Amino acid sequence: MNNHLMRDMDDMEWYPTANSRTPVAFDPAWRVMDVGSGHNPHPRADVIVERYLEDVGTPAGRSGRAVVRPAGAQLVIADGTALPFGDKAFDFIVCSHVAEHVEEIDGFCRELNRVGQRGFIETPGKWGEYLRHPRYHRWFVSLRDGALCFDPAPVDHPLGALGKLFYSIYFYRGRQLASADVYAFAHGAPRPLHYGLVIISRLLHRAWQALTPLTHTRLLWQGEFRWRVRGGKR
């Protein structure tokens, strides 16, 4: 992953972006849209797009955390496959950990290309999903020859009991356990096992960030980006 599209431009402002905290440069004059940001919109967002009002209009967002919006940002309730904006209306689009959820992925990608001049897309990495796969992710996303590739994701953990174990430890006592297929200990274990699980979970989180090229799929694009959908829908 590199930032070659932006690196040589003057007067840019750099922001850690998406779950991977990837440094991305923004021109202060750009109009920026963050689509599907939930509780954690990008600080440079001028427009926030959410599909459902309850995702952002209640004290807690989809993750269970309090909703935070940048000061002065406009909230628009819209479906990502039919965005209510003109062609190339935004200088930059942030799309962080949204595409893996979208059923009509062709329509979603077409709309991002239509309304945006450039942007940053991040999803969980395909190989990371083999270890940490929630059943509500519809797609395994990878980057091949500069194009995003969407493969239908299974409902259950691809690695069976091993994947279930990893998910249970990684998200030990976390909000992500809600409605997830995990082992009972994930919701809280007796001492001293509890302390061991807390330490292992923290180490796994650090390793996940250190292995960002494997655990995240990232695309910085300009003009338009390419994508492929393989194997139909889940």
PDB file of C-alpha atoms in Angstrom:
ATOM      1  CA  MET A   1       0.000   0.000   0.000  1.00  0.00           C
ATOM      2  CA  ASN A   2       1.355   3.418  -0.881  1.00  0.00           C
ATOM      3  CA  ASN A   3       0.148   6.961  -1.164  1.00  0.00           C
ATOM      4  CA  HIS A   4       1.745   7.781  -4.506  1.00  0.00           C
ATOM      5  CA  LEU A   5      -1.367   9.578  -5.765  1.00  0.00           C
ATOM      6  CA  MET A   6      -0.995  12.230  -3.065  1.00  0.00           C
ATOM      7  CA  ARG A   7       2.636  12.161  -1.960  1.00  0.00           C
ATOM      8  CA  ASP A   8       4.025  14.919  -4.200  1.00  0.00           C
ATOM      9  CA  MET A   9       1.224  17.433  -3.644  1.00  0.00           C
ATOM     10  CA  ASP A  10       1.918  20.522  -1.547  1.00  0.00           C
ATOM     11  CA  ASP A  11      -0.107  21.792   1.392  1.00  0.00           C
ATOM     12  CA  MET A  12      -1.722  18.438   2.133  1.00  0.00           C
ATOM     13  CA  GLU A  13      -2.989  17.392   5.548  1.00  0.00           C
ATOM     14  CA  TRP A  14      -2.274  13.829   6.635  1.00  0.00           C
ATOM     15  CA  TYR A  15      -4.775  11.777   8.620  1.00  0.00           C
ATOM     16  CA  PRO A  16      -4.646   8.210   9.953  1.00  0.00           C
ATOM     17  CA  THR A  17      -7.518   6.649   8.053  1.00  0.00           C
ATOM     18  CA  ALA A  18      -9.774   3.610   8.550  1.00  0.00           C
ATOM     19  CA  ASN A  19      -9.193   0.741  10.975  1.00  0.00           C
ATOM     20  CA  SER A  20      -5.626   0.240   9.763  1.00  0.00           C
ATOM     21  CA  ARG A  21      -4.772   3.885  10.588  1.00  0.00           C
ATOM     22  CA  THR A  22      -3.183   4.232   7.150  1.00  0.00           C
ATOM     23  CA  PRO A  23      -1.740   7.758   6.608  1.00  0.00           C
ATOM     24  CA  VAL A  24      -3.714   9.422   3.799  1.00  0.00           C
ATOM     25  CA  ALA A  25      -3.241  12.988   2.541  1.00  0.00           C
ATOM     26  CA  PHE A  26      -6.150  15.391   2.061  1.00  0.00           C
ATOM     27  CA  ASP A  27      -6.211  18.789   0.397  1.00  0.00           C
ATOM     28  CA  PRO A  28      -7.866  21.242   2.829  1.00  0.00           C
ATOM     29  CA  ALA A  29     -10.105  22.454  -0.007  1.00  0.00           C
ATOM     30  CA  TRP A  30     -11.488  19.013  -0.843  1.00  0.00           C
ATOM     31  CA  ARG A  31     -15.119  18.094  -0.260  1.00  0.00           C
ATOM     32  CA  VAL A  32     -14.984  14.738   1.517  1.00  0.00           C
ATOM     33  CA  MET A  33     -17.678  12.096   1.974  1.00  0.00           C
ATOM     34  CA  ASP A  34     -17.485   9.252   4.486  1.00  0.00           C
ATOM     35  CA  VAL A  35     -19.896   6.467   3.594  1.00  0.00           C
ATOM     36  CA  GLY A  36     -21.113   4.051   6.260  1.00  0.00           C
ATOM     37  CA  SER A  37     -18.872   5.378   9.009  1.00  0.00           C
ATOM     38  CA  GLY A  38     -21.197   4.507  11.903  1.00  0.00           C
ATOM     39  CA  HIS A  39     -19.702   5.534  15.259  1.00  0.00           C
ATOM     40  CA  ASN A  40     -16.328   6.597  13.855  1.00  0.00           C
ATOM     41  CA  PRO A  41     -16.565   9.076  10.945  1.00  0.00           C
ATOM     42  CA  HIS A  42     -13.394  10.419   9.419  1.00  0.00           C
ATOM     43  CA  PRO A  43     -12.409  13.800  10.930  1.00  0.00           C
ATOM     44  CA  ARG A  44     -12.162  15.322   7.421  1.00  0.00           C
ATOM     45  CA  ALA A  45     -15.671  14.320   6.418  1.00  0.00           C
ATOM     46  CA  ASP A  46     -17.918  17.113   5.181  1.00  0.00           C
ATOM     47  CA  VAL A  47     -20.762  14.690   4.424  1.00  0.00           C
ATOM     48  CA  ILE A  48     -21.588  11.468   6.263  1.00  0.00           C
ATOM     49  CA  VAL A  49     -23.798   8.935   4.503  1.00  0.00           C
ATOM     50  CA  GLU A  50     -25.674   6.280   6.467  1.00  0.00           C
ATOM     51  CA  ARG A  51     -28.280   3.857   5.214  1.00  0.00           C
ATOM     52  CA  TYR A  52     -30.462   3.912   8.321  1.00  0.00           C
ATOM     53  CA  LEU A  53     -31.204   6.795  10.642  1.00  0.00           C
ATOM     54  CA  GLU A  54     -31.010   4.557  13.704  1.00  0.00           C
ATOM     55  CA  ASP A  55     -27.349   3.814  12.913  1.00  0.00           C
ATOM     56  CA  VAL A  56     -26.393   7.378  13.776  1.00  0.00           C
ATOM     57  CA  GLY A  57     -29.450   8.913  15.416  1.00  0.00           C
ATOM     58  CA  THR A  58     -29.296   6.985  18.690  1.00  0.00           C
ATOM     59  CA  PRO A  59     -26.857   7.230  21.611  1.00  0.00           C
ATOM     60  CA  ALA A  60     -25.001   4.149  20.410  1.00  0.00           C
ATOM     61  CA  GLY A  61     -24.015   3.180  16.883  1.00  0.00           C
ATOM     62  CA  ARG A  62     -23.783  -0.262  15.340  1.00  0.00           C
ATOM     63  CA  SER A  63     -20.712  -1.159  17.369  1.00  0.00           C
ATOM     64  CA  GLY A  64     -22.406  -0.249  20.626  1.00  0.00           C
ATOM     65  CA  ARG A  65     -20.196   2.826  20.987  1.00  0.00           C
ATOM     66  CA  ALA A  66     -21.421   6.394  21.201  1.00  0.00           C
ATOM     67  CA  VAL A  67     -21.832   8.092  17.833  1.00  0.00           C
ATOM     68  CA  VAL A  68     -19.301  10.838  17.042  1.00  0.00           C
ATOM     69  CA  ARG A  69     -19.651  13.263  14.143  1.00  0.00           C
ATOM     70  CA  PRO A  70     -17.166  15.907  12.963  1.00  0.00           C
ATOM     71  CA  ALA A  71     -18.280  19.449  13.739  1.00  0.00           C
ATOM     72  CA  GLY A  72     -20.232  20.891  10.833  1.00  0.00           C
ATOM     73  CA  ALA A  73     -20.553  17.626   8.921  1.00  0.00           C
ATOM     74  CA  GLN A  74     -23.798  17.058   7.029  1.00  0.00           C
ATOM     75  CA  LEU A  75     -25.691  13.811   7.657  1.00  0.00           C
ATOM     76  CA  VAL A  76     -27.412  12.200   4.666  1.00  0.00           C
ATOM     77  CA  ILE A  77     -29.576   9.075   4.949  1.00  0.00           C
ATOM     78  CA  ALA A  78     -29.237   7.153   1.694  1.00  0.00           C
ATOM     79  CA  ASP A  79     -28.596   3.740   0.198  1.00  0.00           C
ATOM     80  CA  GLY A  80     -25.031   3.375  -1.049  1.00  0.00           C
ATOM     81  CA  THR A  81     -26.308   1.973  -4.338  1.00  0.00           C
ATOM     82  CA  ALA A  82     -28.335   5.146  -5.066  1.00  0.00           C
ATOM     83  CA  LEU A  83     -26.450   8.125  -3.675  1.00  0.00           C
ATOM     84  CA  PRO A  84     -28.323  11.458  -3.969  1.00  0.00           C
ATOM     85  CA  PHE A  85     -25.378  13.417  -5.359  1.00  0.00           C
ATOM     86  CA  GLY A  86     -24.267  14.599  -8.764  1.00  0.00           C
ATOM     87  CA  ASP A  87     -21.467  13.080 -10.792  1.00  0.00           C
ATOM     88  CA  LYS A  88     -18.012  13.667  -9.258  1.00  0.00           C
ATOM     89  CA  ALA A  89     -19.598  15.697  -6.454  1.00  0.00           C
ATOM     90  CA  PHE A  90     -16.833  14.763  -4.006  1.00  0.00           C
ATOM     91  CA  ASP A  91     -13.107  15.275  -4.221  1.00  0.00           C
ATOM     92  CA  PHE A  92     -12.487  12.316  -1.913  1.00  0.00           C
ATOM     93  CA  ILE A  93     -14.519   9.385  -0.553  1.00  0.00           C
ATOM     94  CA  VAL A  94     -13.643   7.397   2.551  1.00  0.00           C
ATOM     95  CA  CYS A  95     -15.177   3.914   2.602  1.00  0.00           C
ATOM     96  CA  SER A  96     -13.919   1.999   5.634  1.00  0.00           C
ATOM     97  CA  HIS A  97     -15.118  -1.531   6.408  1.00  0.00           C
ATOM     98  CA  VAL A  98     -18.398  -1.150   4.558  1.00  0.00           C
ATOM     99  CA  ALA A  99     -18.050  -2.955   1.218  1.00  0.00           C
ATOM    100  CA  GLU A 100     -17.790  -6.408   2.826  1.00  0.00           C
ATOM    101  CA  HIS A 101     -21.361  -5.927   4.136  1.00  0.00           C
ATOM    102  CA  VAL A 102     -23.016  -4.725   0.911  1.00  0.00           C
ATOM    103  CA  GLU A 103     -25.303  -7.152  -0.914  1.00  0.00           C
ATOM    104  CA  GLU A 104     -25.509  -5.224  -4.210  1.00  0.00           C
ATOM    105  CA  ILE A 105     -21.776  -4.679  -4.476  1.00  0.00           C
ATOM    106  CA  ASP A 106     -21.790  -3.881  -8.215  1.00  0.00           C
ATOM    107  CA  GLY A 107     -24.209  -1.012  -7.699  1.00  0.00           C
ATOM    108  CA  PHE A 108     -22.274   0.213  -4.678  1.00  0.00           C
ATOM    109  CA  CYS A 109     -18.950   0.333  -6.523  1.00  0.00           C
ATOM    110  CA  ARG A 110     -20.548   2.049  -9.520  1.00  0.00           C
ATOM    111  CA  GLU A 111     -21.935   4.772  -7.269  1.00  0.00           C
ATOM    112  CA  LEU A 112     -18.601   5.404  -5.564  1.00  0.00           C
ATOM    113  CA  ASN A 113     -16.997   5.808  -8.985  1.00  0.00           C
ATOM    114  CA  ARG A 114     -19.811   8.068 -10.143  1.00  0.00           C
ATOM    115  CA  VAL A 115     -19.864  10.559  -7.258  1.00  0.00           C
ATOM    116  CA  GLY A 116     -16.170  10.520  -6.313  1.00  0.00           C
ATOM    117  CA  GLN A 117     -13.025  11.822  -7.981  1.00  0.00           C
ATOM    118  CA  ARG A 118     -10.717   9.798  -5.746  1.00  0.00           C
ATOM    119  CA  GLY A 119     -10.896   7.871  -2.513  1.00  0.00           C
ATOM    120  CA  PHE A 120      -9.708   5.258  -0.054  1.00  0.00           C
ATOM    121  CA  ILE A 121     -11.440   1.900   0.358  1.00  0.00           C
ATOM    122  CA  GLU A 122     -10.581  -0.492   3.154  1.00  0.00           C
ATOM    123  CA  THR A 123     -12.059  -3.869   4.071  1.00  0.00           C
ATOM    124  CA  PRO A 124     -10.886  -6.825   6.114  1.00  0.00           C
ATOM    125  CA  GLY A 125      -8.259  -8.765   4.174  1.00  0.00           C
ATOM    126  CA  LYS A 126      -9.267 -12.083   2.664  1.00  0.00           C
ATOM    127  CA  TRP A 127      -6.618 -14.015   4.585  1.00  0.00           C
ATOM    128  CA  GLY A 128      -7.457 -12.254   7.821  1.00  0.00           C
ATOM    129  CA  GLU A 129     -11.084 -13.268   7.360  1.00  0.00           C
ATOM    130  CA  TYR A 130     -10.067 -16.920   7.495  1.00  0.00           C
ATOM    131  CA  LEU A 131      -9.152 -16.381  11.144  1.00  0.00           C
ATOM    132  CA  ARG A 132     -11.540 -13.611  12.164  1.00  0.00           C
ATOM    133  CA  HIS A 133     -14.741 -13.945  10.167  1.00  0.00           C
ATOM    134  CA  PRO A 134     -18.078 -12.636  11.472  1.00  0.00           C
ATOM    135  CA  ARG A 135     -21.044 -14.273   9.792  1.00  0.00           C
ATOM    136  CA  TYR A 136     -22.529 -10.934   8.669  1.00  0.00           C
ATOM    137  CA  HIS A 137     -19.644 -10.257   6.254  1.00  0.00           C
ATOM    138  CA  ARG A 138     -20.932 -11.132   2.788  1.00  0.00           C
ATOM    139  CA  TRP A 139     -17.627 -10.899   0.918  1.00  0.00           C
ATOM    140  CA  PHE A 140     -13.986 -11.860   1.155  1.00  0.00           C
ATOM    141  CA  VAL A 141     -12.199  -8.905  -0.457  1.00  0.00           C
ATOM    142  CA  SER A 142      -8.743  -8.992  -2.014  1.00  0.00           C
ATOM    143  CA  LEU A 143      -6.709  -6.811  -4.366  1.00  0.00           C
ATOM    144  CA  ARG A 144      -5.515  -8.363  -7.629  1.00  0.00           C
ATOM    145  CA  ASP A 145      -3.873  -6.498 -10.485  1.00  0.00           C
ATOM    146  CA  GLY A 146      -5.099  -3.239  -8.984  1.00  0.00           C
ATOM    147  CA  ALA A 147      -8.739  -4.356  -8.870  1.00  0.00           C
ATOM    148  CA  LEU A 148     -10.891  -5.188  -5.863  1.00  0.00           C
ATOM    149  CA  CYS A 149     -12.029  -8.815  -6.001  1.00  0.00           C
ATOM    150  CA  PHE A 150     -15.179  -9.861  -4.153  1.00  0.00           C
ATOM    151  CA  ASP A 151     -15.646 -13.561  -3.361  1.00  0.00           C
ATOM    152  CA  PRO A 152     -18.804 -14.738  -1.546  1.00  0.00           C
ATOM    153  CA  ALA A 153     -18.006 -15.385   2.112  1.00  0.00           C
ATOM    154  CA  PRO A 154     -19.395 -18.387   3.982  1.00  0.00           C
ATOM    155  CA  VAL A 155     -21.728 -17.873   6.907  1.00  0.00           C
ATOM    156  CA  ASP A 156     -19.668 -20.008   9.270  1.00  0.00           C
ATOM    157  CA  HIS A 157     -15.982 -19.732  10.150  1.00  0.00           C
ATOM    158  CA  PRO A 158     -13.946 -21.022   7.169  1.00  0.00           C
ATOM    159  CA  LEU A 159     -11.570 -22.798   9.572  1.00  0.00           C
ATOM    160  CA  GLY A 160     -14.361 -24.239  11.681  1.00  0.00           C
ATOM    161  CA  ALA A 161     -13.508 -24.687  15.360  1.00  0.00           C
ATOM    162  CA  LEU A 162     -10.095 -23.025  14.952  1.00  0.00           C
ATOM    163  CA  GLY A 163     -11.660 -19.872  13.517  1.00  0.00           C
ATOM    164  CA  LYS A 164     -14.299 -19.895  16.245  1.00  0.00           C
ATOM    165  CA  LEU A 165     -11.546 -20.166  18.876  1.00  0.00           C
ATOM    166  CA  PHE A 166      -9.538 -17.301  17.371  1.00  0.00           C
ATOM    167  CA  TYR A 167     -12.614 -15.055  17.190  1.00  0.00           C
ATOM    168  CA  SER A 168     -13.527 -15.912  20.792  1.00  0.00           C
ATOM    169  CA  ILE A 169     -10.076 -14.955  22.088  1.00  0.00           C
ATOM    170  CA  TYR A 170      -9.480 -11.947  19.822  1.00  0.00           C
ATOM    171  CA  PHE A 171     -12.768 -10.294  20.819  1.00  0.00           C
ATOM    172  CA  TYR A 172     -12.734 -11.568  24.406  1.00  0.00           C
ATOM    173  CA  ARG A 173     -15.480  -9.705  26.312  1.00  0.00           C
ATOM    174  CA  GLY A 174     -15.853  -7.312  23.374  1.00  0.00           C
ATOM    175  CA  ARG A 175     -18.894  -5.713  21.750  1.00  0.00           C
ATOM    176  CA  GLN A 176     -18.270  -7.734  18.604  1.00  0.00           C
ATOM    177  CA  LEU A 177     -19.417 -10.918  20.385  1.00  0.00           C
ATOM    178  CA  ALA A 178     -23.083  -9.935  20.128  1.00  0.00           C
ATOM    179  CA  SER A 179     -24.914 -12.530  17.988  1.00  0.00           C
ATOM    180  CA  ALA A 180     -21.560 -14.139  17.101  1.00  0.00           C
ATOM    181  CA  ASP A 181     -20.850 -17.871  17.096  1.00  0.00           C
ATOM    182  CA  VAL A 182     -18.252 -18.031  19.880  1.00  0.00           C
ATOM    183  CA  TYR A 183     -17.302 -20.237  22.787  1.00  0.00           C
ATOM    184  CA  ALA A 184     -18.921 -19.484  26.140  1.00  0.00           C
ATOM    185  CA  PHE A 185     -15.655 -18.375  27.740  1.00  0.00           C
ATOM    186  CA  ALA A 186     -15.508 -15.407  25.309  1.00  0.00           C
ATOM    187  CA  HIS A 187     -18.088 -13.572  27.419  1.00  0.00           C
ATOM    188  CA  GLY A 188     -16.020 -13.886  30.581  1.00  0.00           C
ATOM    189  CA  ALA A 189     -13.832 -16.542  32.169  1.00  0.00           C
ATOM    190  CA  PRO A 190     -12.936 -17.150  35.823  1.00  0.00           C
ATOM    191  CA  ARG A 191      -9.596 -16.049  37.217  1.00  0.00           C
ATOM    192  CA  PRO A 192      -6.751 -16.692  36.486  1.00  0.00           C
ATOM    193  CA  LEU A 193      -7.876 -17.723  32.964  1.00  0.00           C
ATOM    194  CA  HIS A 194      -9.447 -14.291  32.520  1.00  0.00           C
ATOM    195  CA  TYR A 195      -6.102 -12.511  32.890  1.00  0.00           C
ATOM    196  CA  GLY A 196      -4.425 -14.849  30.436  1.00  0.00           C
ATOM    197  CA  LEU A 197      -7.152 -14.276  27.844  1.00  0.00           C
ATOM    198  CA  VAL A 198      -6.900 -10.495  28.257  1.00  0.00           C
ATOM    199  CA  ILE A 199      -3.150 -10.616  27.613  1.00  0.00           C
ATOM    200  CA  ILE A 200      -3.481 -12.934  24.610  1.00  0.00           C
ATOM    201  CA  SER A 201      -6.271 -10.789  23.146  1.00  0.00           C
ATOM    202  CA  ARG A 202      -4.129  -7.653  23.390  1.00  0.00           C
ATOM    203  CA  LEU A 203      -1.183  -9.411  21.774  1.00  0.00           C
ATOM    204  CA  LEU A 204      -3.408 -10.610  18.924  1.00  0.00           C
ATOM    205  CA  HIS A 205      -4.655  -7.057  18.353  1.00  0.00           C
ATOM    206  CA  ARG A 206      -1.091  -5.772  18.124  1.00  0.00           C
ATOM    207  CA  ALA A 207      -0.131  -8.551  15.731  1.00  0.00           C
ATOM    208  CA  TRP A 208      -3.217  -7.807  13.616  1.00  0.00           C
ATOM    209  CA  GLN A 209      -2.110  -4.197  13.166  1.00  0.00           C
ATOM    210  CA  ALA A 210       1.501  -5.187  12.510  1.00  0.00           C
ATOM    211  CA  LEU A 211       0.314  -7.533   9.754  1.00  0.00           C
ATOM    212  CA  THR A 212      -1.909  -4.916   8.099  1.00  0.00           C
ATOM    213  CA  PRO A 213      -0.991  -5.957   4.506  1.00  0.00           C
ATOM    214  CA  LEU A 214      -2.502  -9.388   5.273  1.00  0.00           C
ATOM    215  CA  THR A 215      -5.283  -8.425   7.654  1.00  0.00           C
ATOM    216  CA  HIS A 216      -6.649  -5.498   5.620  1.00  0.00           C
ATOM    217  CA  THR A 217      -7.385  -4.892   1.949  1.00  0.00           C
ATOM    218  CA  ARG A 218      -6.689  -1.243   1.030  1.00  0.00           C
ATOM    219  CA  LEU A 219      -7.119   0.681  -2.202  1.00  0.00           C
ATOM    220  CA  LEU A 220      -6.242   4.324  -2.807  1.00  0.00           C
ATOM    221  CA  TRP A 221      -7.808   5.302  -6.124  1.00  0.00           C
ATOM    222  CA  GLN A 222      -8.146   8.282  -8.434  1.00  0.00           C
ATOM    223  CA  GLY A 223     -10.523   8.786 -11.354  1.00  0.00           C
ATOM    224  CA  GLU A 224     -12.132   5.347 -11.106  1.00  0.00           C
ATOM    225  CA  PHE A 225     -11.322   1.993  -9.547  1.00  0.00           C
ATOM    226  CA  ARG A 226     -11.890  -1.478 -10.967  1.00  0.00           C
ATOM    227  CA  TRP A 227     -13.606  -4.398  -9.253  1.00  0.00           C
ATOM    228  CA  ARG A 228     -14.637  -7.973  -9.971  1.00  0.00           C
ATOM    229  CA  VAL A 229     -17.348 -10.106  -8.373  1.00  0.00           C
ATOM    230  CA  ARG A 230     -16.816 -13.836  -8.522  1.00  0.00           C
ATOM    231  CA  GLY A 231     -19.127 -16.703  -7.719  1.00  0.00           C
ATOM    232  CA  GLY A 232     -22.396 -14.794  -7.407  1.00  0.00           C
ATOM    233  CA  LYS A 233     -23.991 -13.630  -4.160  1.00  0.00           C
ATOM    234  CA  ARG A 234     -24.071 -15.254  -0.759  1.00  0.00           C
TER     235      ARG A 234
END
